[in-house]
Coordinates of C-alpha atoms in Angstrom, one line a residue:
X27 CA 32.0 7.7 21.2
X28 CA 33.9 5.1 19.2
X29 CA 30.5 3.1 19.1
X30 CA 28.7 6.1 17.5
X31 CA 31.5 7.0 14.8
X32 CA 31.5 3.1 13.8
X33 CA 27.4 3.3 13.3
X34 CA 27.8 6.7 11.5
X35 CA 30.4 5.0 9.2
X36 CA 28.3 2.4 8.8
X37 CA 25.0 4.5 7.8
X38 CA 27.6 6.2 5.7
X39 CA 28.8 2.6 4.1
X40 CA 25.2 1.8 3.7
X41 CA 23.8 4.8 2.0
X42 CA 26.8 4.4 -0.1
X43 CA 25.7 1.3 -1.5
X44 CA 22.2 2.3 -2.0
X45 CA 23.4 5.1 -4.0
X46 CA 25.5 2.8 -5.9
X47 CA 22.9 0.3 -6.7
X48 CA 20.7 3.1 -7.9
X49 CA 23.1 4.4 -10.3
X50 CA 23.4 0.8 -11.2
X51 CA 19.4 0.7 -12.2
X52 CA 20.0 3.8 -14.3
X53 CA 23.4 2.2 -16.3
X54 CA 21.2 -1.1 -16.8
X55 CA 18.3 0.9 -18.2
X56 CA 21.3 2.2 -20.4
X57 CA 22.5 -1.0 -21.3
X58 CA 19.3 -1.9 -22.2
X59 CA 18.0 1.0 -24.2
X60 CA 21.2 1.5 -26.2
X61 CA 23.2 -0.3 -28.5
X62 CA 26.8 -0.3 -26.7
X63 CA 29.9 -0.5 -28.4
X64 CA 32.8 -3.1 -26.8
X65 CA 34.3 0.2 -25.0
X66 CA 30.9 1.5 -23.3
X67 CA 30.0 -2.3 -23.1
X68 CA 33.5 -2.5 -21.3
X69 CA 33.0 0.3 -19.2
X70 CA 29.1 -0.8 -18.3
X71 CA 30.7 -4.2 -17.5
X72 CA 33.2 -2.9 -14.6
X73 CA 30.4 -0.8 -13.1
X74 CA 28.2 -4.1 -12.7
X75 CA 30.9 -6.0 -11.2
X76 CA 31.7 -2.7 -8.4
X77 CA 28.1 -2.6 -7.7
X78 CA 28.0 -5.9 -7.1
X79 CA 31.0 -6.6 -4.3
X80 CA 29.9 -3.1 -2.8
X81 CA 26.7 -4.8 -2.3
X82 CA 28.1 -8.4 -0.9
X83 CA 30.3 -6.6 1.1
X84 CA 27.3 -4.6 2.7
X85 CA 24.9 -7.7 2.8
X86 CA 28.1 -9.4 5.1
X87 CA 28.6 -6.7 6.7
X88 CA 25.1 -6.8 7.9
X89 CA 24.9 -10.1 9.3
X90 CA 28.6 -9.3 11.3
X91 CA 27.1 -6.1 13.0
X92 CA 23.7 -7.4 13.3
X93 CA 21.4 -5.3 15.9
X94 CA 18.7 -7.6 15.6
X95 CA 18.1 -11.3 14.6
X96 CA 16.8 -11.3 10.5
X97 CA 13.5 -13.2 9.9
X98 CA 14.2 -16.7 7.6
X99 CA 12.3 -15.4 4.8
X100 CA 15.1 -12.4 4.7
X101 CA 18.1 -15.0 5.5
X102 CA 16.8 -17.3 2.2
X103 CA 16.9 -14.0 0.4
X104 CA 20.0 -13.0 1.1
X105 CA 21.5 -16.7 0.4
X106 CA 19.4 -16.9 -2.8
X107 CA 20.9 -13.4 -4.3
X108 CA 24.6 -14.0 -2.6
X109 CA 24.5 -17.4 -4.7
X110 CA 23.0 -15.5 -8.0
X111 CA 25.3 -12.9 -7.5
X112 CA 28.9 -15.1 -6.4
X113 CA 27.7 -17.1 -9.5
X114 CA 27.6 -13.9 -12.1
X115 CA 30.8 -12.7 -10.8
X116 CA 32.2 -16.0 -10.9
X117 CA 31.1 -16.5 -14.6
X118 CA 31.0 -13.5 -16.4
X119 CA 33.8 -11.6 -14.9
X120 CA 36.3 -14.5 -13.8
X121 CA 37.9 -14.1 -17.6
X122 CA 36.4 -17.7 -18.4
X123 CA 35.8 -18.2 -22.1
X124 CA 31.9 -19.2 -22.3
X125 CA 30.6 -22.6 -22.8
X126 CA 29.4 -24.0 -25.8
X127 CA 27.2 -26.0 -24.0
X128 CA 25.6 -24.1 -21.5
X129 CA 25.6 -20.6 -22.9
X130 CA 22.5 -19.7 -21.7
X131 CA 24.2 -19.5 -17.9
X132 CA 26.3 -16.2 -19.6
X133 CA 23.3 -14.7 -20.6
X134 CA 23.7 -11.2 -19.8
X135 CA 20.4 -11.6 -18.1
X136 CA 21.7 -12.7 -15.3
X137 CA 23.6 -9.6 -14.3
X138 CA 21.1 -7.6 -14.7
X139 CA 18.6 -10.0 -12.4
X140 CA 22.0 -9.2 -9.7
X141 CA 22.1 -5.7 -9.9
X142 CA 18.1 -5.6 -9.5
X143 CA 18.3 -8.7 -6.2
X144 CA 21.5 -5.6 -5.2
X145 CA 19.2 -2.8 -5.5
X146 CA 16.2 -4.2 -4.2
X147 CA 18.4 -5.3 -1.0
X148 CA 19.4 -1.7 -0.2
X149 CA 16.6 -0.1 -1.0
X150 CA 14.5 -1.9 1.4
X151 CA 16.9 -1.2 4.4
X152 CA 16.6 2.2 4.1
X153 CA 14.7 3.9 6.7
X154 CA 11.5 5.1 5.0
X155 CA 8.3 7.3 7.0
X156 CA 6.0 9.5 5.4
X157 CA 5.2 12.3 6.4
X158 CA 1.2 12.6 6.6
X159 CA 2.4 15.9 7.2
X160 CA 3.9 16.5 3.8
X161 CA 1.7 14.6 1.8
X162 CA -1.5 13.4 2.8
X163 CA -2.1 9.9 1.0
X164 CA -4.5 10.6 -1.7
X165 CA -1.7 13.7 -3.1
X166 CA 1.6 10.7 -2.6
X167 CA -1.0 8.6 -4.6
X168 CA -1.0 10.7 -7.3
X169 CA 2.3 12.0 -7.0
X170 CA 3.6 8.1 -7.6
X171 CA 1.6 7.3 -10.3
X172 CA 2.7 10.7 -12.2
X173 CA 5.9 10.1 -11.4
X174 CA 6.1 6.1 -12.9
X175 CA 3.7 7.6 -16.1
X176 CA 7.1 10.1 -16.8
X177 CA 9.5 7.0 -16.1
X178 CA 7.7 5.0 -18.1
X179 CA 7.8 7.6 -21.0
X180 CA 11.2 8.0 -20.9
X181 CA 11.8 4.2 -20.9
X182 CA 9.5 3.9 -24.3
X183 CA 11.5 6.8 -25.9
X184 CA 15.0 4.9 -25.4
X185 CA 16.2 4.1 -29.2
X186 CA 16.0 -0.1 -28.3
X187 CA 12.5 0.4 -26.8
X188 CA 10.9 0.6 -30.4
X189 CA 11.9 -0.5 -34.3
X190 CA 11.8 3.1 -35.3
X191 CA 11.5 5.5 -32.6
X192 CA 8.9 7.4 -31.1
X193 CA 7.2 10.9 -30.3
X194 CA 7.0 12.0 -27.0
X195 CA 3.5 12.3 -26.9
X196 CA 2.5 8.8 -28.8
X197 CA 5.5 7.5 -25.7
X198 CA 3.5 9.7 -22.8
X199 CA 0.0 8.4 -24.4
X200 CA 1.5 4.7 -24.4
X201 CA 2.4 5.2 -20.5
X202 CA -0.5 6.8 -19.3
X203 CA -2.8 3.7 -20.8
X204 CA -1.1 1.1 -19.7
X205 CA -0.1 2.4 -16.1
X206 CA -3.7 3.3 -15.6
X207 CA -4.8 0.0 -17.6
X208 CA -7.4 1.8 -20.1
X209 CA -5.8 -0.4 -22.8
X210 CA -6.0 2.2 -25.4
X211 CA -2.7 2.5 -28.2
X212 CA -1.8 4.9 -30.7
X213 CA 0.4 2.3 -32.3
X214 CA 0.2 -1.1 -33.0
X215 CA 2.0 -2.3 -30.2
X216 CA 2.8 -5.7 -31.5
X217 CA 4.7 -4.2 -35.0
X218 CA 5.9 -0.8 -33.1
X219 CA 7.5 -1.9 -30.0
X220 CA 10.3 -4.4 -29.7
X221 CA 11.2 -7.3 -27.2
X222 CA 12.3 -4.7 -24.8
X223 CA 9.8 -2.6 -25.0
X224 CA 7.0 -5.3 -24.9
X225 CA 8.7 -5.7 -21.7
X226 CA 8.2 -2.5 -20.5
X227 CA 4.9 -1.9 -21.0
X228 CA 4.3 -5.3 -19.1
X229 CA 6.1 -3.6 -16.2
X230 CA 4.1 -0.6 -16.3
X231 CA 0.8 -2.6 -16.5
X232 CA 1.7 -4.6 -13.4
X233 CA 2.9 -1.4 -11.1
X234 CA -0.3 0.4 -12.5
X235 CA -2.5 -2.4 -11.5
X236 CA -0.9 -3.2 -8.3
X237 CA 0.6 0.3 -7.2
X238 CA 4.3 1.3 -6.9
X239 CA 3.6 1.8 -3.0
X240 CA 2.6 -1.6 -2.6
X241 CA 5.8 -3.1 -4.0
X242 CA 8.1 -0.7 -2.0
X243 CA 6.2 -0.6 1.0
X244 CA 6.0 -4.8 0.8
X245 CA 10.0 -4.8 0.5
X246 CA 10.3 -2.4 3.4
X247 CA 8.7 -4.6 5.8
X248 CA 9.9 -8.1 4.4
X249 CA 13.8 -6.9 5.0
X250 CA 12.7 -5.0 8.1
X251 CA 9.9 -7.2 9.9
X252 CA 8.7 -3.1 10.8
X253 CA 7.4 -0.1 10.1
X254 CA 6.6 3.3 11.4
X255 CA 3.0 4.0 12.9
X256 CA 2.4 6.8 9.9
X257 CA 3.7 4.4 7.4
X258 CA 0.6 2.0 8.7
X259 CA -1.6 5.1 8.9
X260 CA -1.0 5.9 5.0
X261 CA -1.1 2.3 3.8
X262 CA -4.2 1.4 5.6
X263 CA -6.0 4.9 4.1
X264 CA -4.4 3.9 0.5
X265 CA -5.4 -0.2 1.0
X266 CA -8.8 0.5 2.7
X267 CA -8.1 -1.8 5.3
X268 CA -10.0 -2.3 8.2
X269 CA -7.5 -2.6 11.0
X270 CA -4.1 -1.2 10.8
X271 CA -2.6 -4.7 12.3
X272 CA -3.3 -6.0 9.1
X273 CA -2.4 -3.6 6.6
X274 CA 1.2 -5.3 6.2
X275 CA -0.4 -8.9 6.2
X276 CA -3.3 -7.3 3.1
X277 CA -0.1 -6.2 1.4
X278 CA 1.3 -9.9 1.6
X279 CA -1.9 -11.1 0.3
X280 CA -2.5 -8.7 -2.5
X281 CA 1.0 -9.3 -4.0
X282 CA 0.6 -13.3 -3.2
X283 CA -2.6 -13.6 -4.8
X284 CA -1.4 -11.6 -7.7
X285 CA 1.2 -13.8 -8.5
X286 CA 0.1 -16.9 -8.2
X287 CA -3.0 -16.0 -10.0
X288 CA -0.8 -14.3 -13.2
X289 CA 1.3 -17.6 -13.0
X290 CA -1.2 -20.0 -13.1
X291 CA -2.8 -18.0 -15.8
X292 CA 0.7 -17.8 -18.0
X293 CA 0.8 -21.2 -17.7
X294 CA -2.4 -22.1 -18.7
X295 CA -1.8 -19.8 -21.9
X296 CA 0.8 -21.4 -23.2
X297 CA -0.6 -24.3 -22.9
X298 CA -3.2 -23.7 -24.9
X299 CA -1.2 -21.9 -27.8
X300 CA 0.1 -23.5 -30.8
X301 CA 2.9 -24.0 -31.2
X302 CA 3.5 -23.3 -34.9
X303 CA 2.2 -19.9 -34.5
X304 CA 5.0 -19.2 -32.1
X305 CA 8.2 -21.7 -32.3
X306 CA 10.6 -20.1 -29.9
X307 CA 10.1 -21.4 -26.5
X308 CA 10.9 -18.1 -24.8
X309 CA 9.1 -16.0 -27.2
X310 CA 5.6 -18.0 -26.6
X311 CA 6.7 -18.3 -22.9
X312 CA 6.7 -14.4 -22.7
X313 CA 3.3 -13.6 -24.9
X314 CA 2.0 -15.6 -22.5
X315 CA 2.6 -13.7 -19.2
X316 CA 2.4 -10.6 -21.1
X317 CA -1.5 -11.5 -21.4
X318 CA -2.0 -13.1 -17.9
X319 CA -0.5 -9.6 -16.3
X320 CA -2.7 -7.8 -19.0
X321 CA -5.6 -9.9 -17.9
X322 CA -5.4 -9.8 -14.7
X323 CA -4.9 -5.9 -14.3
X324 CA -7.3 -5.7 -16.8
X325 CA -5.2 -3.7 -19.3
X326 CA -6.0 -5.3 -22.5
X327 CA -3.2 -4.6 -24.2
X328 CA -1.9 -7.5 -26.6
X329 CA 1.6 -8.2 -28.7
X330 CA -1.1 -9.0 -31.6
X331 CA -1.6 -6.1 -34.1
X332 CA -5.5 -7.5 -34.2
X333 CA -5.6 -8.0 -30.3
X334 CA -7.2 -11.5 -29.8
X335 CA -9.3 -11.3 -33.1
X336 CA -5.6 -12.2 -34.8
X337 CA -5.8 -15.1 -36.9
X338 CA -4.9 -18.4 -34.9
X339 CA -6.1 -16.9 -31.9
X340 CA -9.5 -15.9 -32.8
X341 CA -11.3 -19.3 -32.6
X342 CA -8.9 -20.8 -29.6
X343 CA -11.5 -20.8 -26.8
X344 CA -9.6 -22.4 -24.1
X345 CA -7.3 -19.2 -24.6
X346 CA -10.4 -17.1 -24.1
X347 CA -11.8 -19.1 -21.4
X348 CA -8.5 -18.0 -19.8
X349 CA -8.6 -14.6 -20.5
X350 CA -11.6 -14.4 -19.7
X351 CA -10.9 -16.2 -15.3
X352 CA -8.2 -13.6 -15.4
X353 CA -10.6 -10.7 -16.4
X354 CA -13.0 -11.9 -13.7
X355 CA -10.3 -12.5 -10.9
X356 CA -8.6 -8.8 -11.9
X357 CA -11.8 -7.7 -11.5
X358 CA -13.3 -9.1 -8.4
X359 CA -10.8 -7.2 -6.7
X360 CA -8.0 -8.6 -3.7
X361 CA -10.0 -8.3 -0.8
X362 CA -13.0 -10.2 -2.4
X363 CA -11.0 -12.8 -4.1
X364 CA -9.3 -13.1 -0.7
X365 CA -12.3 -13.8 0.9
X366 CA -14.0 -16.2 -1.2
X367 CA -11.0 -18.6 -1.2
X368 CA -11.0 -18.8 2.7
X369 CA -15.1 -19.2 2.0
X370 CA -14.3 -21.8 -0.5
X371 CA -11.7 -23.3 1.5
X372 CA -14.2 -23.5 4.9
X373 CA -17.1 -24.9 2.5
X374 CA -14.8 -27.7 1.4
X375 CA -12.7 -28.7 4.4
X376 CA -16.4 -29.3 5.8
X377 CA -17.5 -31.1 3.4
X378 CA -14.8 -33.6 3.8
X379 CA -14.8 -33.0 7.1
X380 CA -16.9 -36.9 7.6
X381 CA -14.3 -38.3 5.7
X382 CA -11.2 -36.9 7.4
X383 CA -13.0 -37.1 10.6
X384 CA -11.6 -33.4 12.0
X385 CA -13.9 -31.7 13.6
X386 CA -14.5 -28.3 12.0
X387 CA -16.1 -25.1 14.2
X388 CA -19.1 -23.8 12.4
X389 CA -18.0 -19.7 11.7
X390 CA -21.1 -17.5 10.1
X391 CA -20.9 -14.9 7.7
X392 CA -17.2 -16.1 6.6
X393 CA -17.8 -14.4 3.3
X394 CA -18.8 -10.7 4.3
X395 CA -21.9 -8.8 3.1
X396 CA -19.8 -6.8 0.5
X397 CA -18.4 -9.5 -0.6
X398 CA -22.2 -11.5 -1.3
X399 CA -23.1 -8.3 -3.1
X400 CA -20.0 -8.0 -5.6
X401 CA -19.8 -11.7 -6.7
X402 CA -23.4 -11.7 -7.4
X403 CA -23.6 -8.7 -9.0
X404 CA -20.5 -10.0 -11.3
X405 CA -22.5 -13.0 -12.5
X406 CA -25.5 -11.8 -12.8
X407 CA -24.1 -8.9 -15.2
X408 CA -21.7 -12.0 -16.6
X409 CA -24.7 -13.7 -17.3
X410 CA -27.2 -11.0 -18.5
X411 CA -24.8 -9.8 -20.7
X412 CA -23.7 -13.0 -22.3
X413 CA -27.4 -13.7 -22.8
X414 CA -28.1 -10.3 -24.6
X415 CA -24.4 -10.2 -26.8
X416 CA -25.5 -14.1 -28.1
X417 CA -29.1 -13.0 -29.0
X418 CA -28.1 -9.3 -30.3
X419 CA -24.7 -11.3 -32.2
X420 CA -26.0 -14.3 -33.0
X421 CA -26.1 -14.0 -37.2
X422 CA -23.3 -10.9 -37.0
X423 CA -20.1 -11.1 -35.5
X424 CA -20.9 -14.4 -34.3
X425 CA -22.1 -16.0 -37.5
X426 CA -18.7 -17.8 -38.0
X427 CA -18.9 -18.9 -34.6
X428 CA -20.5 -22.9 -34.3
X429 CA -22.2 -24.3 -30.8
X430 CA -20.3 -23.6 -27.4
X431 CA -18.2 -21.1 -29.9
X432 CA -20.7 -18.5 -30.2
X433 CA -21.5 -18.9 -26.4
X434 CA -17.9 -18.3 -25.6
X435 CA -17.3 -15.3 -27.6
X436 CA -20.6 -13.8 -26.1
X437 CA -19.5 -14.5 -23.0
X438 CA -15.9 -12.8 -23.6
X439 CA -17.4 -9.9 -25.2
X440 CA -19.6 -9.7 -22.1
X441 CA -16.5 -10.0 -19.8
X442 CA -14.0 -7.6 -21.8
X443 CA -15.8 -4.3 -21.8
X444 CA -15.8 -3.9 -17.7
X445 CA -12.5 -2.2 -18.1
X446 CA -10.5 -4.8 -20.1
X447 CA -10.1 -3.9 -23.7
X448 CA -9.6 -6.9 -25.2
X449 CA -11.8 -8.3 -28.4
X450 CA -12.2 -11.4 -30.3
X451 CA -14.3 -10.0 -32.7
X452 CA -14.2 -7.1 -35.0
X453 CA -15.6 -4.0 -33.0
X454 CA -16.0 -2.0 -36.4
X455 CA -18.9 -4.4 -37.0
X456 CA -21.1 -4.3 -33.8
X457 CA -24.5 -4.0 -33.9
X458 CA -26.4 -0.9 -32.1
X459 CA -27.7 -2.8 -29.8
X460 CA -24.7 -4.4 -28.6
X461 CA -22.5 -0.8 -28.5
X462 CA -25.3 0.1 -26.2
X463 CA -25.0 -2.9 -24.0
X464 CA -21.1 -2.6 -24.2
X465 CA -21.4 0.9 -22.9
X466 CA -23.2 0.2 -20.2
X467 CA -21.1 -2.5 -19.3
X468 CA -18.1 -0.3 -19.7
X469 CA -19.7 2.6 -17.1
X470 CA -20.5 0.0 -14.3
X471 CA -17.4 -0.8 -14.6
X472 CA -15.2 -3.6 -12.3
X473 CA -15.6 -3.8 -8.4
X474 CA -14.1 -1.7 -5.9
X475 CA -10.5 -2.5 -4.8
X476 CA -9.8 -4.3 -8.2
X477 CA -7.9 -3.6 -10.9
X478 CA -10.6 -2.0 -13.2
X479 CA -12.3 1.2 -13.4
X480 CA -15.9 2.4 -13.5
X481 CA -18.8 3.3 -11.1
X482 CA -18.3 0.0 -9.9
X483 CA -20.4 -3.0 -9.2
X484 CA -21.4 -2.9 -5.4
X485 CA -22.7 1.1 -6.5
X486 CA -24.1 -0.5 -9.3
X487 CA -26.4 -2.9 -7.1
X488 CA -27.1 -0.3 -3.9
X489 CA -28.4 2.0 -6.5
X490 CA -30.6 -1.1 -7.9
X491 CA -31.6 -2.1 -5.2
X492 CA -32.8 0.8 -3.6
X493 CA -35.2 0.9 -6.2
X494 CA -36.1 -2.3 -5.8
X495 CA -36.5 -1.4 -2.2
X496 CA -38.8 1.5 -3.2
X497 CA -41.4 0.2 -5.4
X498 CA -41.7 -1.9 -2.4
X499 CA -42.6 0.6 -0.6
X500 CA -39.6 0.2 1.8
X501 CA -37.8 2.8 3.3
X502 CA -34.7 0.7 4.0
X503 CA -32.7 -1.9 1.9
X504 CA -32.2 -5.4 3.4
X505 CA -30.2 -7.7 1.5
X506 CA -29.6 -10.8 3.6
X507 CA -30.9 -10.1 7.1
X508 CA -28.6 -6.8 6.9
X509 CA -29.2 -3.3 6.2
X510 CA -27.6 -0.9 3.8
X511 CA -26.5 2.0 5.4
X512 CA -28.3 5.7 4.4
X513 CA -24.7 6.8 4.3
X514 CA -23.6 4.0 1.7
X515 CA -27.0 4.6 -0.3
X516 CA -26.3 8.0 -0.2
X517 CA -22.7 7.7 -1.4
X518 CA -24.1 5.2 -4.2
X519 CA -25.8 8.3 -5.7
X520 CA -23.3 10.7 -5.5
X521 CA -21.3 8.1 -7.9

């Protein structure tokens, strides 16, 4: 009996500090989107620091009434935000007058990064199941993404978000487009937003691209090292995976591959911006993983009022050239991109494989039959319509263009329209011919599984190459030694 009252105080202790840290996410969105005064600021200042012993105290408390032995990944996280948060409680709430020389380490930042490592900590040891029951997967889909569209509204609307405010409906249009990466704007979201509300519609873009479920359901099973059976039953239906062993080790990857790829591309960006067109260090820092997120969800939304036609940025082709791997990569989609980096990886491990002298097992069809059909289909439509853009462009909007120039514009305006939105030309000035080929790159669209939209390339290439397969006189697709299913053809045309 005494056993059970303790775990019930515990839950109780527990739940507590979730509920804590949540209202703690609601006063930092305060702090953030209004101006405080030095009583609120006061006020906001003694909630952070309650927030953030309650949640110590319950991360210690864990670890002294441990059921089960914590992974490593979850003990480094724990010592990583204890040290974060020890620090900011240390620093900004000891009384200590703040260093001339390091101010930067009393950045208010840094509270707010502990109240998010406190919140993210308690959320994920709650004990969250769907019910299938409830809501079937496609309805909490939908349900999520309406529900972030709102929250991101809101957010906009907050006085700090924008230089002069905004409607409600310009806020909900600004939402909808970037958590469902269209890329579309009512304002010009380079003179309209500020800092803060750059930053928001960054953090939309990368839930819409990636999906909220993916980040909570990831953190649920990092702190946990579990999950239900009907939590794998709705992730696999909402990931398409194959076998529901693996829909926890796909989530890893998505969000691993996501990352890495949106770092790599930041840095790349700012490497290749000048640095007299943006002088702060931080600023050009953040307009360049503003664009790699963009990119790589495909959103095409820019802190440029003339997107990447902007003077200084419209000739910079290794900044295209980047844009552009991002757009490709966003594009491909997780599974594929997964897939042809352990192709690429086999290929070269044997090709070195006389040099290091390992012996490596031959493995056939390491890079699946979908996968073949979308990657082709990419550069062959990468190609055609680079190829049809240069000829169609060539003495328009690519007159002021010289050598590999023009061939890199055409080949960014070929890339962008699959679901991107971003342009390095004037649009107003297209030809015909080219709105025609930009429309039909716009309505294939991206691949499935990717961050882009549209009919989708591997529908794209079924339907062309069933009638390839007819005028053949075939009554059955084959595309290397395998057949296409009736039931995918079918599905193809239903598209």
């Amino acid at each position: 009996m005494e056993l059970f009252k303790k775990q019930l105080n515990l839950r109780f202790f527990y739940r507590l500090a979730f509920y804590l840290s949540l209202i703690g996410i609601g006063v930092l969105i305060y702090d953030f989107g209004y101006t405080q005064n030095e009583a609120r600021q006061g006020s906001v200042n003694i909630y952070y620091f309650f927030v953030l012993m309650i949640g110590m105290l319950a991360t210690g408390i864990r670890y002294i009434n441990k059921e089960k032995d914590l992974a490593f990944n979850v003990i480094i996280f724990d010592i990583v935000s204890s040290l974060i948060i020890v620090s900011v409680l240390v620093l900004h709430f000891s009384g200590t007058d703040e260093s001339t020389t390091h101010t930067y380490l009393y950045d208010d930042i840094w509270v707010k990064l502990a109240i998010l490592l406190t919140f993210i900590r308690e959320f994920a040891a709650l004990d969250i199941n769907y019910k299938r029951t409830f809501l079937n997967p496609a309805q909490l889909f939908i349900i999520s993404f309406i529900l972030i569209i709102l929250g991101g509204t809101f957010l906009l609307m907050l006085p700090n978000a924008t230089v002069n405010g905004i409607s409600f409906v310009d806020a909900l249009f600004t939402s909808t487009s970037a958590v469902c990466v269209t890329g579309l704007a009512v304002v010009d979201t380079a003179t309209y937003y500020t800092h803060f509300g750059h930053y928001i519609i960054m953090f939309l873009i990368q839930i819409g691209g990636l999906g909220i479920l993916t980040f909570t359901s990831f953190f649920s099973y990092f702190f946990k090292g579990e999950s239900s059976f009907e939590n794998h039953l709705v992730l696999q239906d909402m990931t398409s995976s194959n076998k529901i062993g693996e829909v926890f080790k796909l989530l890893k990857s998505i969000l691993l591959i996501t990352f890495t790829i949106e770092l790599i591309g930041a840095m790349l960006i700012y490497s290749s911006i000048n640095p007299q067109l943006i002088p702060n260090i931080y600023d050009r820092g953040f307009f360049s993983a503003f664009h790699s997120v963009s990119a790589f969800c495909n959103a095409g939304f820019s802190t440029l009022t003339n997107n990447l036609y902007e003077s200084g940025y419209q000739y910079n082709y290794f900044l295209h050239l980047n844009i552009i791997t991002l757009l490709v990569l966003g594009g491909l989609g997780f599974q594929i991109v997964s897939n042809t980096l352990y192709y690429t990886k086999y290929k070269f491990l044997k090709a070195i494989s006389p040099l290091t002298k390992q012996k490596i097992k031959y493995r056939p069809w390491i890079m699946n039959l979908n996968s073949r059909i979308i990657v082709i289909t990419t550069f062959v439509l990468i190609v055609i319509g680079t190829v049809l853009l240069y000829i169609t462009e060539y003495n328009n909007s690519l007159a002021n263009h010289d050598g590999i120039g023009k061939w890199i514009t055409a080949l960014f305006a070929a890339t962008t329209p699959r679901t991107a939105g971003f342009n390095t030309v004037n649009m107003a000035t297209l030809t015909d011919a080219t709105l025609m080929i930009t429309i039909l790159l716009m309505w294939i669209g991206a691949s499935p599984g990717s961050t882009g939209g549209g009919i989708k390339t591997s529908t794209f290439a079924i339907a062309v190459l069933n009638f390839i397969s007819l005028a053949k006189g075939k009554t059955r697709i084959e595309l290397f030694r395998r057949q296409i299913s009736e039931n995918t053809v079918q599905r193809a045309f239903a598209v």
